[in-house]
Short mmCIF file of C-alpha atoms in Angstrom, two decimals:
data_model
loop_
_atom_site.label_atom_id
_atom_site.label_comp_id
_atom_site.label_asym_id
_atom_site.label_seq_id
_atom_site.Cartn_x
_atom_site.Cartn_y
_atom_site.Cartn_z
CA MET A 1 65.05 80.44 16.00
CA PRO A 2 65.96 81.52 12.44
CA ALA A 3 68.59 79.42 10.76
CA LEU A 4 70.62 82.53 9.94
CA LEU A 5 71.00 83.36 13.60
CA ILE A 6 72.16 79.87 14.34
CA LYS A 7 74.79 80.07 11.67
CA GLU A 8 76.01 83.39 12.95
CA ARG A 9 76.17 82.58 16.61
CA GLU A 10 79.13 81.07 18.33
CA LEU A 11 78.85 77.32 18.03
CA LEU A 12 79.34 75.60 21.34
CA SER A 13 78.94 71.93 22.08
CA PRO A 14 75.30 70.87 21.71
CA THR A 15 75.54 69.15 25.04
CA SER A 16 75.87 72.61 26.57
CA TYR A 17 72.50 73.59 25.16
CA LEU A 18 70.51 70.59 24.26
CA THR A 19 68.80 67.96 26.35
CA GLY A 20 65.56 66.12 25.91
CA ALA A 21 64.71 64.79 22.47
CA SER A 22 66.65 63.12 19.69
CA CYS A 23 67.95 64.63 16.51
CA ASN A 24 65.62 63.77 13.63
CA ARG A 25 68.16 63.32 10.90
CA LYS A 26 68.78 60.05 9.12
CA HIS A 27 72.17 59.38 10.64
CA SER A 28 70.61 59.43 14.13
CA CYS A 29 73.30 61.29 15.98
CA ASN A 30 73.09 61.11 19.72
CA TYR A 31 72.65 64.78 20.47
CA LYS A 32 69.60 65.78 22.43
CA ILE A 33 67.34 68.73 21.85
CA ASN A 34 66.20 71.17 24.48
CA LYS A 35 62.44 70.98 25.07
CA GLU A 36 61.87 74.61 24.24
CA TRP A 37 63.58 74.12 20.86
CA ARG A 38 62.12 70.75 20.09
CA ASN A 39 59.83 71.80 17.27
CA THR A 40 62.24 73.92 15.34
CA GLU A 41 63.98 72.53 12.29
CA GLU A 42 66.81 74.89 13.02
CA ILE A 43 67.90 72.68 15.87
CA ASP A 44 69.04 70.08 13.38
CA ASP A 45 70.93 72.76 11.48
CA TYR A 46 72.58 73.83 14.69
CA ILE A 47 73.68 70.33 15.49
CA HIS A 48 75.04 69.68 12.05
CA LEU A 49 76.83 72.98 11.87
CA TRP A 50 78.43 72.15 15.16
CA THR A 51 79.52 68.70 14.14
CA LYS A 52 80.86 70.04 10.86
CA LYS A 53 82.85 72.65 12.72
CA SER A 54 84.05 70.47 15.52
CA GLY A 55 87.19 69.21 13.86
CA THR A 56 89.00 65.97 13.50
CA ILE A 57 90.27 63.12 15.60
CA LYS A 58 93.52 61.32 14.98
CA VAL A 59 93.07 57.58 15.01
CA ALA A 60 96.24 55.56 15.42
CA ILE A 61 96.44 52.58 13.09
CA THR A 62 100.04 51.65 13.94
CA LYS A 63 102.63 53.02 16.37
CA LYS A 64 103.85 55.35 13.65
CA THR A 65 100.79 56.05 11.55
CA SER A 66 97.49 57.70 12.28
CA ILE A 67 94.54 58.73 10.16
CA GLU A 68 92.60 61.93 10.67
CA VAL A 69 88.84 61.47 10.75
CA LYS A 70 86.31 64.23 11.04
CA THR A 71 84.13 63.80 14.08
CA ILE A 72 81.10 64.00 11.88
CA PHE A 73 82.11 60.57 10.57
CA HIS A 74 82.49 59.10 14.04
CA GLU A 75 81.28 55.66 12.93
CA LEU A 76 84.40 55.38 10.78
CA ILE A 77 86.50 55.72 13.90
CA GLU A 78 84.83 52.64 15.34
CA LYS A 79 85.29 50.74 12.08
CA ILE A 80 88.97 51.60 11.99
CA GLN A 81 89.41 50.47 15.58
CA SER A 82 87.74 47.16 14.84
CA SER A 83 89.55 46.54 11.54
CA LYS A 84 93.13 47.67 12.08
CA PHE A 85 94.02 44.13 13.10
CA ILE A 86 94.20 43.58 9.33
CA LEU A 87 97.62 45.22 9.37
CA GLU A 88 98.92 42.53 11.70
CA LEU A 89 98.00 39.73 9.29
CA LYS A 90 101.07 38.31 7.60
CA ASP A 91 101.29 35.91 4.68
CA ASN A 92 99.39 32.64 5.32
CA TRP A 93 97.65 34.14 8.36
CA ASP A 94 94.70 31.81 7.80
CA ASP A 95 96.45 28.56 6.80
CA GLU A 96 94.89 29.17 3.38
CA ASP A 97 97.90 30.89 1.82
CA SER A 98 96.22 34.30 1.94
CA LYS A 99 98.58 37.24 1.62
CA GLY A 100 99.22 39.83 4.30
CA TYR A 101 98.09 43.43 3.98
CA SER A 102 100.17 46.54 3.49
CA GLU A 103 99.61 49.72 5.42
CA LYS A 104 99.36 51.59 2.15
CA THR A 105 96.47 49.41 0.95
CA TYR A 106 94.63 49.84 4.25
CA VAL A 107 95.11 53.60 4.24
CA ASN A 108 93.97 53.75 0.61
CA ALA A 109 90.74 52.02 1.60
CA ILE A 110 90.10 54.39 4.50
CA ASN A 111 90.98 57.46 2.47
CA PHE A 112 88.71 56.40 -0.37
CA PHE A 113 85.76 56.21 2.01
CA LYS A 114 86.71 59.48 3.71
CA ARG A 115 86.83 61.34 0.41
CA TYR A 116 83.59 59.85 -0.76
CA ALA A 117 81.73 60.45 2.49
CA GLN A 118 82.99 64.03 2.58
CA TRP A 119 81.92 64.64 -1.00
CA ILE A 120 78.37 63.46 -0.31
CA TRP A 121 78.25 65.52 2.87
CA ASP A 122 79.40 68.60 0.99
CA GLU A 123 77.05 68.03 -1.96
CA ARG A 124 73.95 66.66 -0.25
CA GLY A 125 74.32 67.26 3.48
CA VAL A 126 73.91 63.53 4.07
CA ILE A 127 76.11 61.26 6.15
CA ILE A 128 76.33 57.94 4.35
CA ASP A 129 76.45 54.56 6.04
CA THR A 130 79.90 53.38 7.07
CA PRO A 131 81.08 50.10 5.54
CA ASN A 132 82.64 47.09 7.17
CA ILE A 133 86.36 46.97 6.41
CA LEU A 134 87.37 43.40 5.62
CA PRO A 135 90.47 41.52 4.48
CA SER A 136 90.10 40.18 0.96
CA ASN A 137 92.09 38.13 -1.52
CA GLU A 138 95.56 38.89 -2.88
CA GLY A 139 96.26 41.54 -0.24
CA SER A 140 93.26 43.64 -1.21
CA ILE A 141 90.68 45.08 1.18
CA ASP A 142 86.91 45.08 0.89
CA LEU A 143 84.55 47.86 1.88
CA PHE A 144 81.24 46.10 2.42
CA TRP A 145 77.90 47.73 3.10
CA SER A 146 75.43 45.01 4.11
CA LYS A 147 72.13 46.68 4.81
CA MET A 148 68.45 45.79 4.83
CA GLU A 149 67.88 48.02 1.82
CA TYR A 150 71.02 47.36 -0.19
CA ASP A 151 74.40 45.66 -0.46
CA LEU A 152 77.51 47.32 -1.85
CA LEU A 153 80.95 45.74 -2.09
CA ILE A 154 83.98 47.75 -3.20
CA ASN A 155 87.26 45.88 -3.51
CA ILE A 156 90.25 48.16 -2.93
CA PRO A 157 93.26 46.57 -4.68
CA ALA A 158 96.57 45.80 -3.03
CA TYR A 159 98.97 48.71 -3.43
CA PRO A 160 100.38 49.68 -5.93
CA ASN A 161 97.45 48.46 -8.02
CA ASN A 162 94.96 51.22 -8.54
CA VAL A 163 91.77 49.80 -10.03
CA ALA A 164 88.93 49.07 -7.63
CA ARG A 165 86.04 46.77 -8.54
CA PHE A 166 82.52 47.04 -7.20
CA TYR A 167 79.03 45.61 -7.19
CA GLY A 168 75.91 46.83 -5.48
CA ASP A 169 72.15 46.47 -5.68
CA ASN A 170 69.04 47.46 -3.78
CA LYS A 171 67.83 43.84 -3.61
CA LYS A 172 65.09 44.76 -6.07
CA ASP A 173 65.46 46.40 -9.42
CA SER A 174 68.57 48.57 -9.31
CA LYS A 175 72.17 47.42 -9.53
CA ILE A 176 75.58 48.85 -10.33
CA GLU A 177 78.77 47.03 -11.27
CA GLY A 178 82.15 47.93 -12.64
CA GLU A 179 85.60 49.19 -11.84
CA PHE A 180 87.28 52.55 -11.38
CA PRO A 181 90.74 54.01 -10.74
CA LEU A 182 91.06 55.06 -7.09
CA ASN A 183 92.44 58.47 -7.94
CA SER A 184 89.89 59.33 -10.60
CA TYR A 185 86.29 58.23 -10.69
CA ASN A 186 82.75 59.40 -11.15
CA GLN A 187 81.76 60.29 -7.62
CA GLY A 188 78.09 59.92 -8.40
CA ILE A 189 78.21 56.22 -9.18
CA PHE A 190 77.23 54.99 -5.73
CA LEU A 191 74.71 57.69 -4.89
CA SER A 192 71.65 55.71 -5.94
CA LEU A 193 72.39 53.06 -3.33
CA LEU A 194 73.96 55.01 -0.50
CA GLN A 195 71.13 57.53 -0.37
CA SER A 196 68.34 54.96 -0.77
CA MET B 1 84.20 6.60 -14.28
CA ASN B 2 87.55 7.23 -15.85
CA SER B 3 90.92 5.55 -15.45
CA GLU B 4 92.16 8.06 -12.89
CA HIS B 5 89.18 8.18 -10.53
CA LYS B 6 87.21 5.46 -8.86
CA TYR B 7 83.96 7.40 -8.55
CA LEU B 8 81.35 8.17 -11.17
CA ILE B 9 80.58 11.78 -12.01
CA GLU B 10 76.90 12.37 -11.26
CA GLU B 11 74.31 15.04 -11.92
CA ILE B 12 73.58 17.05 -8.78
CA PRO B 13 69.90 17.83 -8.21
CA ASN B 14 68.79 21.35 -7.35
CA THR B 15 67.26 20.20 -4.09
CA ASP B 16 70.58 19.05 -2.62
CA PHE B 17 73.09 21.12 -0.67
CA LEU B 18 76.76 22.01 -0.91
CA TYR B 19 78.97 22.24 2.17
CA GLN B 20 82.01 24.48 2.34
CA ARG B 21 84.66 24.89 5.02
CA VAL B 22 85.23 28.43 6.29
CA HIS B 23 88.33 29.29 8.28
CA LYS B 24 87.57 30.89 11.64
CA ASN B 25 89.65 33.93 10.69
CA HIS B 26 87.35 34.55 7.73
CA ASN B 27 84.37 35.05 10.03
CA ILE B 28 84.88 38.58 11.30
CA ASN B 29 82.39 39.61 13.95
CA GLY B 30 79.72 37.57 12.20
CA ILE B 31 80.49 38.91 8.73
CA LEU B 32 82.22 36.73 6.17
CA ALA B 33 85.33 38.04 4.45
CA LEU B 34 83.66 37.61 1.07
CA GLY B 35 86.78 37.85 -1.04
CA LEU B 36 88.42 35.05 0.94
CA VAL B 37 85.48 32.69 1.31
CA PHE B 38 83.91 32.92 -2.13
CA LYS B 39 86.88 32.47 -4.42
CA ASN B 40 88.18 29.86 -6.80
CA HIS B 41 90.97 27.45 -6.01
CA GLY B 42 92.12 26.29 -9.41
CA ALA B 43 89.12 25.06 -11.37
CA GLY B 44 86.50 26.47 -9.05
CA MET B 45 85.29 26.92 -5.50
CA SER B 46 85.67 23.63 -3.66
CA THR B 47 82.60 22.26 -1.89
CA ASP B 48 81.18 18.90 -0.81
CA TRP B 49 77.89 17.46 -2.09
CA SER B 50 75.40 16.57 0.62
CA LYS B 51 74.69 13.19 -1.01
CA TYR B 52 78.11 11.93 0.05
CA SER B 53 79.04 14.25 2.89
CA THR B 54 77.78 15.86 6.06
CA PRO B 55 78.86 19.15 7.63
CA GLU B 56 80.84 17.15 10.18
CA LEU B 57 82.66 15.18 7.50
CA THR B 58 83.42 18.34 5.55
CA LYS B 59 84.92 19.87 8.67
CA LYS B 60 87.01 16.80 9.44
CA ARG B 61 88.23 16.63 5.86
CA ALA B 62 90.44 19.67 6.53
CA ALA B 63 92.90 17.23 8.06
CA TYR B 64 93.40 15.65 4.65
CA TYR B 65 94.94 18.97 3.58
CA TYR B 66 97.15 19.02 6.71
CA LYS B 67 94.96 21.64 8.38
CA ASN B 68 93.40 21.62 11.81
CA PRO B 69 89.63 20.94 11.51
CA GLU B 70 89.06 22.84 14.74
CA ASN B 71 89.96 26.04 12.92
CA TYR B 72 87.05 25.66 10.53
CA GLY B 73 83.30 26.09 10.43
CA VAL B 74 81.03 24.84 7.66
CA ILE B 75 78.46 26.73 5.63
CA ASN B 76 75.80 25.25 3.39
CA MET B 77 74.20 26.49 0.20
CA LYS B 78 71.26 25.01 -1.68
CA VAL B 79 72.32 23.90 -5.16
CA GLU B 80 69.35 25.65 -6.75
CA ASP B 81 70.40 28.94 -5.17
CA VAL B 82 73.98 28.55 -6.37
CA ARG B 83 72.79 27.85 -9.90
CA SER B 84 70.58 30.93 -9.75
CA ILE B 85 73.71 33.07 -9.66
CA GLU B 86 74.51 33.93 -13.24
CA SER B 87 77.63 32.23 -14.64
CA GLN B 88 77.97 29.72 -11.77
CA VAL B 89 78.09 26.03 -12.72
CA VAL B 90 77.84 23.27 -10.12
CA LYS B 91 79.91 20.30 -11.23
CA HIS B 92 80.48 17.05 -9.40
CA THR B 93 84.25 16.50 -9.46
CA PRO B 94 84.93 13.49 -7.24
CA ILE B 95 88.48 12.66 -6.29
CA ASN B 96 89.68 9.37 -4.96
CA GLU B 97 89.80 10.68 -1.42
CA ASN B 98 86.45 12.46 -1.53
CA GLN B 99 83.46 11.24 -3.51
CA SER B 100 81.47 14.35 -2.55
CA HIS B 101 83.93 16.84 -4.01
CA THR B 102 82.14 19.42 -6.14
CA ASP B 103 83.42 22.52 -7.87
CA VAL B 104 81.42 25.70 -8.28
CA ILE B 105 82.86 27.00 -11.51
CA GLY B 106 82.63 30.57 -12.76
CA LYS B 107 84.19 33.93 -11.98
CA LYS B 108 84.04 35.21 -8.41
CA SER B 109 83.93 38.98 -8.75
CA PRO B 110 82.30 41.32 -6.22
CA LYS B 111 78.92 40.62 -7.81
CA GLU B 112 79.07 36.88 -7.25
CA GLN B 113 80.52 37.35 -3.76
CA VAL B 114 77.61 39.57 -2.73
CA LEU B 115 75.11 37.09 -4.15
CA PHE B 116 76.79 34.09 -2.47
CA ASN B 117 76.64 36.01 0.78
CA ARG B 118 72.85 36.03 0.54
CA ILE B 119 72.35 32.31 0.11
CA TYR B 120 74.61 30.66 2.66
CA SER B 121 73.72 29.44 6.12
CA TRP B 122 75.92 28.11 8.87
CA SER B 123 75.90 24.37 9.45
CA ILE B 124 78.74 24.50 11.97
CA LYS B 125 79.95 27.83 13.27
CA PRO B 126 83.72 28.10 13.72
#
């Protein structure tokens, strides 16, 4: 099936069409491929066009606040669900005098990842790994990718501070380190690791 | 030995280990909150030298700081591995209440936190 036809046709849920084999793309989405389409690369295009089109989900982080996440980044939804307890941590929550965390700082961390993941999707058609979202020192929040191939740690400062610090390497010969303002940075700086 | 402390300051061999308490809330689904575990308290990151401590003693020592030992686990790091992290200095800093007390001196930025994360092992899980 030509890719052009796929792009032009009405995009319905893949589950309506596809059963049988797994999507071949790196992010290993769960959609299945119909046997008669199994050997066509266009199937992947179909799936990704569908996921790109399929909209957003609102994820509640407090009773009053929610964050919109595109379904294509569904792993982020799970990470938000498992990390939003951070907002319940008040000063000295660990008997170690650690500070609590503001909603603004948490949302800044999520939004940074959303923007970055979207940019790489738009530019490269790749869905990057989703980081762990962890409480850090002085009310800041860490985004931590701990993978077999690489580690990357980005420290999102406590609001209203704006300068994030980072370090990452591929556990071999390539490393990056530095800091950047959250609202203005070179979007390419993490590409070498996140696409490795 | 100086006039303030009753214990000698000793050289710590590379083959020995350092023990460090980790609060149970800093172990999040098996992943350490790096910015909270690997950070300085004053002069450095407080640890205990294996020559004068055990993981059990390090855990119990939380009570000295008016904290509940049951809320803590203990990690260990080989001294040689700590010293392999650029800018980190392992210095025996005994205090009257704890001959094993050792500071790991040097900045704890994201780089050092990632590298510490690669060299620790659990002695006692929280």
